[in-house]
Short mmCIF file of C-alpha atoms and ligand atoms in Angstrom, two decimals:
data_model
loop_
_atom_site.label_atom_id
_atom_site.label_comp_id
_atom_site.label_asym_id
_atom_site.label_seq_id
_atom_site.Cartn_x
_atom_site.Cartn_y
_atom_site.Cartn_z
CA MET A 28 -68.62 -38.62 -14.33
CA LYS A 29 -65.27 -37.78 -12.84
CA ASN A 30 -63.84 -37.47 -9.39
CA ALA A 31 -66.76 -38.28 -7.16
CA SER A 32 -64.20 -39.44 -4.68
CA ASN A 33 -61.07 -37.70 -5.71
CA PRO A 34 -62.31 -34.22 -5.46
CA GLY A 35 -61.26 -31.08 -7.10
CA ARG A 36 -59.55 -31.98 -10.36
CA SER A 37 -60.48 -30.00 -13.43
CA HIS A 38 -62.56 -27.14 -14.47
CA THR A 39 -63.99 -25.10 -11.62
CA THR A 40 -63.58 -21.45 -12.03
CA ARG A 41 -61.18 -20.03 -9.48
CA VAL A 42 -58.54 -21.07 -7.00
CA LEU A 43 -58.90 -20.65 -3.26
CA CYS A 44 -57.75 -17.13 -2.72
CA ALA A 45 -54.50 -16.49 -1.00
CA VAL A 46 -55.79 -14.13 1.63
CA ALA A 47 -53.60 -12.24 4.05
CA ALA A 48 -54.27 -12.50 7.75
CA SER A 49 -55.56 -8.95 7.81
CA ALA A 50 -58.17 -9.63 5.15
CA ALA A 51 -60.64 -11.31 7.46
CA LEU A 52 -63.56 -9.23 6.29
CA ALA A 53 -62.70 -9.21 2.67
CA LEU A 54 -63.74 -12.69 1.64
CA VAL A 55 -65.93 -11.77 -1.23
CA SER A 56 -64.07 -8.72 -2.40
CA ALA A 57 -60.69 -10.44 -2.15
CA CYS A 58 -61.96 -13.44 -4.06
CA GLY A 59 -64.60 -11.86 -6.15
CA SER A 60 -62.76 -10.44 -9.11
CA ASP A 61 -63.44 -13.48 -11.30
CA THR A 62 -67.02 -14.16 -12.21
CA PRO A 63 -68.06 -17.78 -11.71
CA SER A 64 -68.98 -19.26 -15.04
CA GLY A 65 -72.48 -20.20 -16.04
CA ASP A 66 -74.45 -18.41 -13.34
CA ALA A 67 -75.73 -15.40 -15.21
CA THR A 68 -78.86 -17.16 -16.37
CA GLY A 69 -79.57 -18.66 -12.97
CA GLY A 70 -79.24 -15.27 -11.30
CA ALA A 71 -81.39 -13.52 -13.87
CA THR A 72 -84.07 -16.18 -13.85
CA GLY A 73 -84.09 -16.29 -10.07
CA GLY A 74 -84.40 -12.55 -9.88
CA ALA A 75 -87.31 -12.52 -12.26
CA THR A 76 -89.28 -15.28 -10.57
CA GLY A 77 -88.48 -14.77 -6.91
CA GLY A 78 -91.22 -13.94 -4.40
CA ASN A 79 -91.05 -12.76 -0.74
CA ALA A 80 -87.42 -11.79 -1.25
CA ALA A 81 -87.26 -9.35 1.60
CA LYS A 82 -87.86 -11.98 4.31
CA GLY A 83 -85.15 -14.53 3.69
CA PRO A 84 -81.37 -14.44 3.79
CA SER A 85 -79.60 -12.50 1.07
CA GLY A 86 -76.19 -11.46 -0.18
CA THR A 87 -73.21 -13.33 -1.57
CA ILE A 88 -71.46 -16.38 -0.15
CA THR A 89 -68.43 -18.31 -1.33
CA TYR A 90 -68.42 -22.09 -1.63
CA ALA A 91 -65.40 -24.38 -1.99
CA GLY A 92 -66.75 -27.75 -3.03
CA ASN A 93 -65.56 -30.96 -4.59
CA THR A 94 -65.69 -31.33 -8.31
CA VAL A 95 -67.80 -34.21 -9.50
CA GLN A 96 -68.35 -34.14 -13.22
CA VAL A 97 -70.40 -35.76 -15.92
CA GLY A 98 -68.46 -35.66 -19.15
CA ALA A 99 -66.23 -32.68 -19.70
CA THR A 100 -68.45 -29.83 -18.64
CA ILE A 101 -71.27 -30.56 -16.23
CA ASP A 102 -70.18 -30.18 -12.63
CA VAL A 103 -72.18 -31.00 -9.53
CA GLY A 104 -71.26 -27.77 -7.74
CA ASP A 105 -72.43 -25.64 -10.64
CA ARG A 106 -75.69 -27.61 -10.88
CA LEU A 107 -76.34 -27.23 -7.16
CA ILE A 108 -75.64 -23.51 -7.27
CA GLU A 109 -77.94 -23.10 -10.25
CA MET A 110 -80.77 -24.88 -8.39
CA PHE A 111 -80.07 -23.00 -5.17
CA GLU A 112 -79.99 -19.57 -6.78
CA ALA A 113 -83.28 -20.30 -8.53
CA ALA A 114 -84.83 -21.20 -5.15
CA TYR A 115 -83.13 -18.33 -3.28
CA PRO A 116 -82.99 -15.44 -5.75
CA ASP A 117 -81.54 -13.05 -3.18
CA ILE A 118 -78.43 -15.13 -2.55
CA LYS A 119 -75.48 -15.44 -4.94
CA VAL A 120 -73.01 -18.27 -4.49
CA GLU A 121 -69.49 -17.81 -5.81
CA ARG A 122 -67.58 -21.01 -6.52
CA VAL A 123 -64.01 -21.41 -5.28
CA GLU A 124 -61.82 -24.11 -6.78
CA VAL A 125 -60.36 -26.76 -4.46
CA PRO A 126 -57.16 -28.82 -4.77
CA ASN A 127 -57.45 -32.45 -5.77
CA ASP A 128 -56.77 -34.56 -2.72
CA THR A 129 -58.18 -34.57 0.76
CA ASP A 130 -54.86 -33.84 2.55
CA THR A 131 -54.13 -30.80 0.35
CA ILE A 132 -57.67 -29.48 0.70
CA ARG A 133 -57.33 -29.79 4.47
CA SER A 134 -54.05 -27.90 4.63
CA THR A 135 -55.26 -25.16 2.29
CA LEU A 136 -58.43 -24.61 4.31
CA THR A 137 -56.51 -24.77 7.58
CA THR A 138 -54.18 -21.98 6.43
CA GLU A 139 -56.99 -19.79 5.15
CA ILE A 140 -59.43 -20.24 8.01
CA SER A 141 -56.74 -19.84 10.67
CA ALA A 142 -55.87 -16.54 8.99
CA GLY A 143 -59.45 -15.35 9.52
CA ALA A 144 -60.57 -15.90 5.94
CA GLY A 145 -61.63 -18.83 3.72
CA PRO A 146 -64.89 -19.72 1.95
CA ASP A 147 -68.21 -19.33 3.82
CA VAL A 148 -69.14 -22.96 3.13
CA TYR A 149 -66.77 -25.76 2.19
CA SER A 150 -67.08 -29.44 1.51
CA GLY A 151 -64.87 -31.42 3.82
CA ASP A 152 -63.94 -35.02 4.41
CA MET A 153 -66.03 -37.05 6.87
CA ILE A 154 -62.88 -37.63 8.94
CA TRP A 155 -62.44 -33.95 9.79
CA PRO A 156 -65.11 -33.07 12.40
CA ALA A 157 -63.03 -33.76 15.54
CA GLN A 158 -59.90 -32.07 14.25
CA PHE A 159 -61.69 -29.09 12.67
CA ALA A 160 -63.91 -28.58 15.71
CA ALA A 161 -61.02 -28.70 18.16
CA ALA A 162 -58.97 -26.31 16.03
CA GLY A 163 -61.83 -23.83 15.51
CA LEU A 164 -61.85 -24.42 11.76
CA ALA A 165 -65.55 -25.26 11.62
CA ALA A 166 -68.58 -23.69 13.32
CA PRO A 167 -71.09 -25.99 15.05
CA LEU A 168 -74.02 -26.45 12.66
CA SER A 169 -76.13 -27.62 15.58
CA ASP A 170 -76.08 -24.03 16.88
CA TYR A 171 -78.14 -23.09 13.81
CA LEU A 172 -80.04 -26.20 12.72
CA SER A 173 -82.56 -28.22 14.72
CA ASP A 174 -82.66 -31.90 15.67
CA ASP A 175 -85.44 -32.33 13.11
CA TYR A 176 -82.96 -31.39 10.39
CA PHE A 177 -80.30 -33.82 11.65
CA ASP A 178 -82.92 -36.58 11.91
CA THR A 179 -83.33 -36.52 8.12
CA PHE A 180 -79.94 -38.24 7.67
CA ALA A 181 -79.35 -42.01 7.47
CA PRO A 182 -78.44 -43.63 10.82
CA GLY A 183 -74.87 -43.17 12.02
CA LEU A 184 -73.93 -40.28 9.77
CA ILE A 185 -74.61 -37.50 12.25
CA GLU A 186 -72.82 -39.43 14.99
CA GLY A 187 -69.70 -39.37 12.82
CA ALA A 188 -70.09 -35.62 12.28
CA THR A 189 -70.39 -34.88 16.00
CA TYR A 190 -67.64 -33.77 18.34
CA GLN A 191 -68.22 -33.13 22.03
CA GLY A 192 -71.98 -33.03 21.59
CA LYS A 193 -72.13 -30.62 18.63
CA VAL A 194 -72.56 -31.39 14.95
CA TYR A 195 -69.91 -29.87 12.68
CA SER A 196 -70.71 -31.27 9.25
CA ALA A 197 -73.84 -31.90 7.21
CA PRO A 198 -73.17 -35.18 5.38
CA TRP A 199 -73.35 -34.54 1.61
CA TYR A 200 -72.53 -37.91 0.04
CA THR A 201 -71.08 -41.20 1.19
CA ASP A 202 -68.35 -43.32 -0.35
CA ASN A 203 -67.32 -46.91 0.39
CA GLY A 204 -64.32 -48.92 -0.76
CA HIS A 205 -65.33 -51.43 -3.45
CA LEU A 206 -63.93 -53.99 -5.83
CA PHE A 207 -64.48 -52.93 -9.44
CA TYR A 208 -64.05 -55.85 -11.84
CA ARG A 209 -64.05 -56.51 -15.56
CA ALA A 210 -67.15 -58.70 -15.93
CA ASP A 211 -66.34 -59.41 -19.58
CA LEU A 212 -62.87 -60.80 -18.80
CA LEU A 213 -64.04 -62.92 -15.87
CA GLU A 214 -66.72 -64.40 -18.09
CA LYS A 215 -64.28 -65.09 -20.90
CA HIS A 216 -62.09 -67.05 -18.50
CA GLY A 217 -64.97 -68.79 -16.74
CA LEU A 218 -64.09 -67.12 -13.43
CA GLU A 219 -66.31 -65.95 -10.57
CA VAL A 220 -66.02 -62.53 -8.96
CA PRO A 221 -63.32 -63.12 -6.32
CA LYS A 222 -64.41 -63.18 -2.70
CA THR A 223 -60.95 -63.86 -1.31
CA TRP A 224 -57.53 -62.34 -1.93
CA ASP A 225 -56.21 -65.70 -3.12
CA GLU A 226 -58.98 -65.91 -5.71
CA LEU A 227 -58.22 -62.36 -6.81
CA ILE A 228 -54.51 -63.13 -7.19
CA GLU A 229 -55.25 -66.24 -9.19
CA ALA A 230 -57.77 -64.56 -11.49
CA SER A 231 -55.40 -61.61 -12.01
CA ASN A 232 -52.52 -63.83 -12.98
CA THR A 233 -54.65 -65.97 -15.30
CA ILE A 234 -56.08 -63.02 -17.20
CA VAL A 235 -52.79 -61.09 -17.40
CA ALA A 236 -50.91 -64.24 -18.56
CA ALA A 237 -53.48 -64.65 -21.35
CA GLY A 238 -52.64 -61.13 -22.52
CA ASP A 239 -56.15 -59.77 -21.85
CA ALA A 240 -55.00 -57.01 -19.50
CA LYS A 241 -51.71 -55.43 -18.51
CA TYR A 242 -52.34 -55.46 -14.77
CA GLY A 243 -54.38 -57.54 -12.36
CA TYR A 244 -55.37 -55.44 -9.35
CA VAL A 245 -54.77 -51.70 -8.92
CA PHE A 246 -55.36 -49.90 -5.62
CA GLN A 247 -54.22 -46.93 -3.53
CA ALA A 248 -51.03 -47.46 -1.53
CA ALA A 249 -49.43 -44.01 -1.86
CA SER A 250 -48.36 -42.11 1.22
CA TYR A 251 -51.58 -40.12 1.85
CA GLU A 252 -55.03 -40.45 3.42
CA GLY A 253 -56.27 -42.85 0.75
CA GLY A 254 -53.39 -45.20 1.64
CA THR A 255 -54.76 -45.31 5.17
CA CYS A 256 -58.17 -46.27 3.75
CA SER A 257 -56.75 -49.26 1.86
CA PHE A 258 -54.66 -50.26 4.87
CA VAL A 259 -57.46 -50.19 7.46
CA GLU A 260 -59.51 -52.49 5.23
CA LEU A 261 -56.75 -55.11 5.38
CA LEU A 262 -56.17 -54.50 9.09
CA ALA A 263 -59.85 -55.24 9.74
CA ASP A 264 -59.59 -58.29 7.52
CA THR A 265 -56.71 -59.80 9.51
CA LYS A 266 -58.49 -58.82 12.77
CA ALA A 267 -55.90 -56.24 13.78
CA LYS A 268 -56.98 -53.20 15.76
CA VAL A 269 -55.47 -49.75 15.26
CA LEU A 270 -56.46 -48.44 18.71
CA ASN A 271 -57.44 -50.01 22.01
CA ASP A 272 -61.08 -49.91 23.09
CA ALA A 273 -60.63 -46.68 25.01
CA GLY A 274 -59.13 -45.10 21.92
CA ASP A 275 -56.19 -43.72 23.87
CA ALA A 276 -53.36 -46.04 22.79
CA SER A 277 -52.23 -48.07 19.81
CA SER A 278 -53.08 -51.77 19.52
CA LEU A 279 -51.42 -52.08 16.16
CA ASP A 280 -48.18 -53.80 17.12
CA SER A 281 -49.45 -57.36 16.85
CA ALA A 282 -49.16 -60.46 14.68
CA GLU A 283 -52.48 -59.44 13.07
CA GLY A 284 -51.13 -55.99 12.21
CA VAL A 285 -48.04 -57.48 10.57
CA ALA A 286 -50.23 -59.98 8.70
CA ALA A 287 -52.25 -57.12 7.16
CA LEU A 288 -49.15 -55.43 5.78
CA GLU A 289 -47.72 -58.75 4.59
CA LEU A 290 -50.99 -59.35 2.77
CA MET A 291 -50.78 -55.94 1.08
CA LYS A 292 -47.22 -56.69 -0.01
CA LYS A 293 -48.25 -60.13 -1.22
CA LEU A 294 -50.61 -58.50 -3.70
CA VAL A 295 -47.53 -57.01 -5.38
CA ASP A 296 -45.12 -59.90 -4.76
CA SER A 297 -47.59 -62.37 -6.31
CA GLY A 298 -47.62 -60.33 -9.52
CA ALA A 299 -51.32 -59.44 -9.15
CA SER A 300 -50.58 -55.73 -8.55
CA PRO A 301 -47.90 -53.52 -10.08
CA ALA A 302 -45.20 -52.21 -7.70
CA ALA A 303 -46.32 -48.73 -8.75
CA VAL A 304 -49.40 -49.01 -6.48
CA SER A 305 -47.10 -47.48 -3.85
CA THR A 306 -47.50 -44.23 -5.82
CA PHE A 307 -51.19 -44.59 -6.66
CA GLN A 308 -53.96 -42.35 -5.41
CA GLU A 309 -57.55 -42.72 -6.65
CA SER A 310 -56.95 -41.14 -10.05
CA GLU A 311 -53.96 -43.32 -11.04
CA ALA A 312 -55.94 -46.47 -10.32
CA THR A 313 -59.01 -45.09 -12.11
CA ASN A 314 -57.05 -44.08 -15.19
CA LEU A 315 -55.63 -47.59 -15.61
CA PHE A 316 -58.92 -49.32 -14.97
CA ALA A 317 -61.03 -47.00 -17.13
CA GLY A 318 -58.31 -47.27 -19.78
CA GLY A 319 -58.92 -51.02 -19.94
CA GLU A 320 -55.50 -51.92 -18.52
CA ALA A 321 -56.49 -53.56 -15.25
CA VAL A 322 -58.82 -56.44 -14.38
CA PHE A 323 -59.61 -55.29 -10.85
CA MET A 324 -59.54 -52.00 -8.98
CA ARG A 325 -60.11 -50.97 -5.38
CA ASN A 326 -61.82 -47.61 -5.38
CA TRP A 327 -64.69 -45.56 -3.97
CA GLY A 328 -68.16 -46.46 -5.15
CA GLY A 329 -68.53 -42.83 -6.14
CA LEU A 330 -66.22 -43.49 -9.08
CA TRP A 331 -68.77 -45.79 -10.70
CA GLY A 332 -69.99 -42.91 -12.87
CA THR A 333 -66.46 -42.17 -14.12
CA VAL A 334 -65.94 -45.77 -15.11
CA GLN A 335 -69.27 -45.69 -16.98
CA ASP A 336 -68.63 -42.32 -18.64
CA GLU A 337 -68.53 -42.71 -22.43
CA GLU A 338 -66.25 -39.71 -22.73
CA SER A 339 -63.50 -40.90 -20.43
CA SER A 340 -63.77 -44.69 -20.15
CA LYS A 341 -63.00 -47.56 -22.49
CA VAL A 342 -64.78 -50.11 -20.30
CA VAL A 343 -68.35 -48.79 -20.29
CA GLY A 344 -70.77 -51.70 -19.96
CA LYS A 345 -68.00 -54.20 -19.16
CA VAL A 346 -67.67 -53.54 -15.46
CA GLY A 347 -69.19 -54.84 -12.26
CA ILE A 348 -68.89 -53.67 -8.66
CA ALA A 349 -68.71 -55.92 -5.60
CA PRO A 350 -67.78 -55.89 -1.92
CA MET A 351 -64.05 -56.03 -1.21
CA PRO A 352 -62.46 -59.50 -1.05
CA GLY A 353 -61.05 -60.76 2.22
CA VAL A 354 -58.83 -63.47 3.69
CA ASP A 355 -61.71 -65.96 4.17
CA GLY A 356 -64.57 -64.45 2.19
CA ILE A 357 -65.94 -60.94 1.79
CA GLY A 358 -63.59 -58.42 3.36
CA TYR A 359 -63.97 -54.85 4.63
CA SER A 360 -64.81 -51.51 3.02
CA SER A 361 -63.57 -48.24 4.45
CA THR A 362 -66.35 -45.73 4.93
CA GLY A 363 -65.68 -42.39 3.30
CA GLY A 364 -67.63 -39.41 2.18
CA TRP A 365 -67.88 -35.65 2.32
CA GLY A 366 -69.95 -33.14 4.24
CA LEU A 367 -70.65 -29.42 4.21
CA TYR A 368 -68.98 -27.27 6.82
CA LEU A 369 -69.57 -23.68 7.93
CA ASN A 370 -66.54 -21.41 8.23
CA PRO A 371 -66.53 -19.68 11.64
CA ASN A 372 -65.32 -16.53 9.82
CA SER A 373 -68.44 -16.36 7.67
CA GLU A 374 -70.14 -12.99 7.72
CA ASN A 375 -73.31 -14.32 6.14
CA VAL A 376 -74.24 -17.29 8.26
CA ASP A 377 -77.94 -17.18 7.34
CA ALA A 378 -77.21 -17.53 3.64
CA ALA A 379 -74.52 -20.13 4.29
CA ILE A 380 -76.91 -22.23 6.37
CA ALA A 381 -79.61 -21.90 3.71
CA PHE A 382 -77.14 -23.27 1.17
CA ILE A 383 -76.13 -26.18 3.42
CA GLU A 384 -79.78 -27.04 4.05
CA PHE A 385 -80.54 -26.89 0.35
CA VAL A 386 -77.68 -29.19 -0.69
CA THR A 387 -78.90 -31.75 1.83
CA SER A 388 -82.57 -31.44 0.83
CA THR A 389 -84.35 -34.39 -0.78
CA GLU A 390 -84.57 -32.46 -4.06
CA ALA A 391 -80.84 -31.74 -4.29
CA GLN A 392 -79.85 -35.20 -3.06
CA LEU A 393 -82.02 -36.87 -5.69
CA MET A 394 -80.41 -34.70 -8.35
CA THR A 395 -76.88 -35.67 -7.24
CA ALA A 396 -77.87 -39.35 -7.03
CA THR A 397 -79.53 -39.53 -10.43
CA GLU A 398 -77.32 -37.17 -12.44
CA PHE A 399 -73.95 -37.81 -10.74
CA ALA A 400 -74.39 -41.34 -9.28
CA MET A 401 -73.52 -40.00 -5.81
CA ILE A 402 -74.83 -41.88 -2.78
CA PRO A 403 -77.31 -39.73 -0.87
CA THR A 404 -77.03 -39.13 2.85
CA VAL A 405 -80.64 -38.28 3.63
CA THR A 406 -82.99 -41.20 4.19
CA SER A 407 -85.73 -39.83 1.94
CA ALA A 408 -83.44 -39.74 -1.11
CA ARG A 409 -81.74 -43.03 -0.22
CA ASN A 410 -85.09 -44.78 -0.15
CA ASP A 411 -86.32 -43.22 -3.38
CA PRO A 412 -86.31 -45.81 -6.19
CA ALA A 413 -85.03 -43.15 -8.62
CA ALA A 414 -81.77 -42.90 -6.65
CA ALA A 415 -81.15 -46.64 -6.60
CA GLU A 416 -81.95 -47.05 -10.29
CA ASN A 417 -78.90 -45.10 -11.33
CA ASN A 418 -76.69 -46.48 -8.62
CA PRO A 419 -75.46 -50.11 -8.79
CA VAL A 420 -73.27 -49.14 -5.87
CA MET A 421 -76.33 -48.82 -3.66
CA ALA A 422 -77.47 -52.30 -4.70
CA VAL A 423 -74.24 -53.86 -3.35
CA ALA A 424 -74.44 -52.07 0.00
CA PRO A 425 -76.33 -54.77 1.95
CA ASP A 426 -73.41 -57.22 1.51
CA VAL A 427 -70.68 -54.77 2.44
CA LYS A 428 -68.81 -55.01 5.77
CA PHE A 429 -67.83 -51.52 6.84
CA ILE A 430 -64.79 -50.32 8.74
CA SER A 431 -64.31 -46.75 9.95
CA ARG A 432 -61.03 -44.96 10.35
CA PRO A 433 -60.27 -43.97 13.95
CA ALA A 434 -61.08 -40.32 13.22
CA ASN A 435 -62.88 -39.39 16.40
CA THR A 436 -59.86 -37.58 17.79
CA PRO A 437 -58.41 -34.17 17.00
CA VAL A 438 -55.04 -35.84 16.39
CA TYR A 439 -56.41 -38.12 13.67
CA PRO A 440 -54.18 -36.51 10.97
CA ALA A 441 -51.08 -37.67 12.91
CA VAL A 442 -52.59 -41.12 13.52
CA SER A 443 -53.34 -41.49 9.83
CA GLU A 444 -49.91 -40.20 8.83
CA ALA A 445 -48.32 -42.87 11.03
CA LEU A 446 -50.40 -45.48 9.22
CA TYR A 447 -49.87 -44.36 5.64
CA THR A 448 -46.19 -43.40 5.81
CA ASN A 449 -45.17 -46.70 7.40
CA MET A 450 -47.49 -48.76 5.19
CA ASN A 451 -45.94 -47.04 2.19
CA ALA A 452 -42.38 -47.63 3.43
CA ALA A 453 -43.12 -51.36 3.63
CA MET A 454 -44.72 -51.32 0.18
CA THR A 455 -41.66 -49.70 -1.38
CA GLY A 456 -39.49 -52.29 0.38
CA SER A 457 -37.49 -49.83 2.48
CA VAL A 458 -38.56 -51.53 5.75
CA THR A 459 -40.04 -54.89 6.66
CA PRO A 460 -43.77 -55.12 7.48
CA ALA A 461 -42.88 -55.95 11.10
CA ASP A 462 -40.67 -52.87 11.47
CA ALA A 463 -43.24 -50.69 9.73
CA ILE A 464 -45.98 -51.85 12.11
CA LYS A 465 -43.77 -51.23 15.13
CA ALA A 466 -42.89 -47.72 13.96
CA ALA A 467 -46.51 -46.88 13.10
CA SER A 468 -47.63 -48.09 16.52
CA GLN A 469 -45.07 -45.94 18.35
CA GLN A 470 -45.96 -42.88 16.30
CA ILE A 471 -49.66 -43.39 17.00
CA ASP A 472 -48.93 -43.58 20.73
CA THR A 473 -46.91 -40.37 20.51
CA ALA A 474 -49.74 -38.64 18.65
CA LEU A 475 -52.37 -39.81 21.14
CA SER A 476 -50.29 -38.84 24.16
CA GLY A 477 -50.50 -35.25 22.95
CA ALA A 478 -54.24 -35.41 22.27
CA GLY A 479 -55.42 -34.32 25.68
CA LEU A 480 -52.88 -31.53 26.15
C1 LIG B 16 -62.52 -40.20 -0.70
C2 LIG B 16 -63.36 -40.44 0.56
C3 LIG B 16 -62.73 -39.78 1.74
C4 LIG B 16 -61.30 -40.26 1.89
C5 LIG B 16 -60.51 -40.00 0.62
C6 LIG B 16 -59.10 -40.60 0.71
O1 LIG B 16 -62.55 -38.85 -1.05
O2 LIG B 16 -64.67 -39.94 0.35
O3 LIG B 16 -63.47 -40.02 2.92
O4 LIG B 16 -60.65 -39.67 2.99
O5 LIG B 16 -61.16 -40.56 -0.49
O6 LIG B 16 -58.37 -40.32 -0.43
#
């Protein structure tokens, strides 16, 4: 499996269309010149078997969704569309390719939707509801779906998808930050899975000094959203707070905030992590770890399948997954994940809603859990033993301490940018941790002061 958490790389069929502002009504025709691959059979079969076609929604919708792959060819979006079209023979879903990181997906969708176009349904990060709702980039799903539907999700997920009393995203899969480790190398050196950063540094240095791996610990410290995820884990660990309790001002400029950034730098200065982590997103860390070059990796649980994929990984069967280490014992995991959003420009809302409901049905969620090792969002699939069987990530969950990003504000992109740019500046050595924290704190205050305007 590839890219459960670093969406969009590889083989989907078409790029998001560049649509002119005047093309609001031309979604399908503007985008529809390429035929999505692999759907001819699904369409034909669906057409042949379908009953009561006249009553339900019909027509064509476009879907821009993350790529999660098994091996080179099987993609979760294609599988879901195949299942959906078989169940809804009167609806065709055309797949639209998405870029490969959350910030780029957000800016592409923002441009398209603001211009009156964009895909009918898109998968979006779980940190987007406030911003997308406030900017009119997402339609409220709760205008179309009942409380009974939202009650099917695991506790807390719908709360995170809600802005000013309306739900804007149907949670599709969840992701948590985890420590991936080389079980074979720890065993060889008689070492336990590290629970603290000091243990991780020591184990890294021991194993690298013995020549058993090139790097100790790889993680994401590039200047992008994933850098914020790594940083908030350490901030929680050193007991720093990004915002005050009211959520209207920064609390970052503190000894605890500086300690978090010093700790992140120490991972590099101690020799445990390569200096290049300041350029790493999810895929750089994954490539090194799956290539057998690193002992430890911080990454999303959703990448478990990639690490266990015979076609792309050299460490299949040699890897374990654990909660993140901390200063004094188990540390914090950022909560991540993706949901399905409805484009307010959609001209086929009934079909779009049918697709969203289907992807979050028990049937579809069990398929994504068992075939793609994705963590389900609906309680029925989460509790199904078949989902857990294929998902060591789910087994670790009870020990994980979660930390959320402060995304419940429309200005979250600016808050996050303040965090990741200044974190990254300290990691590259261009400013001290103390100066970076001060600058981040001021920029967060500036961002929040504009939030209510
Ligand atoms: C993963 C997470 C998402 C997060 C992103 C950061 O895709 O699911 O929530 O924002 O990584 O790179």
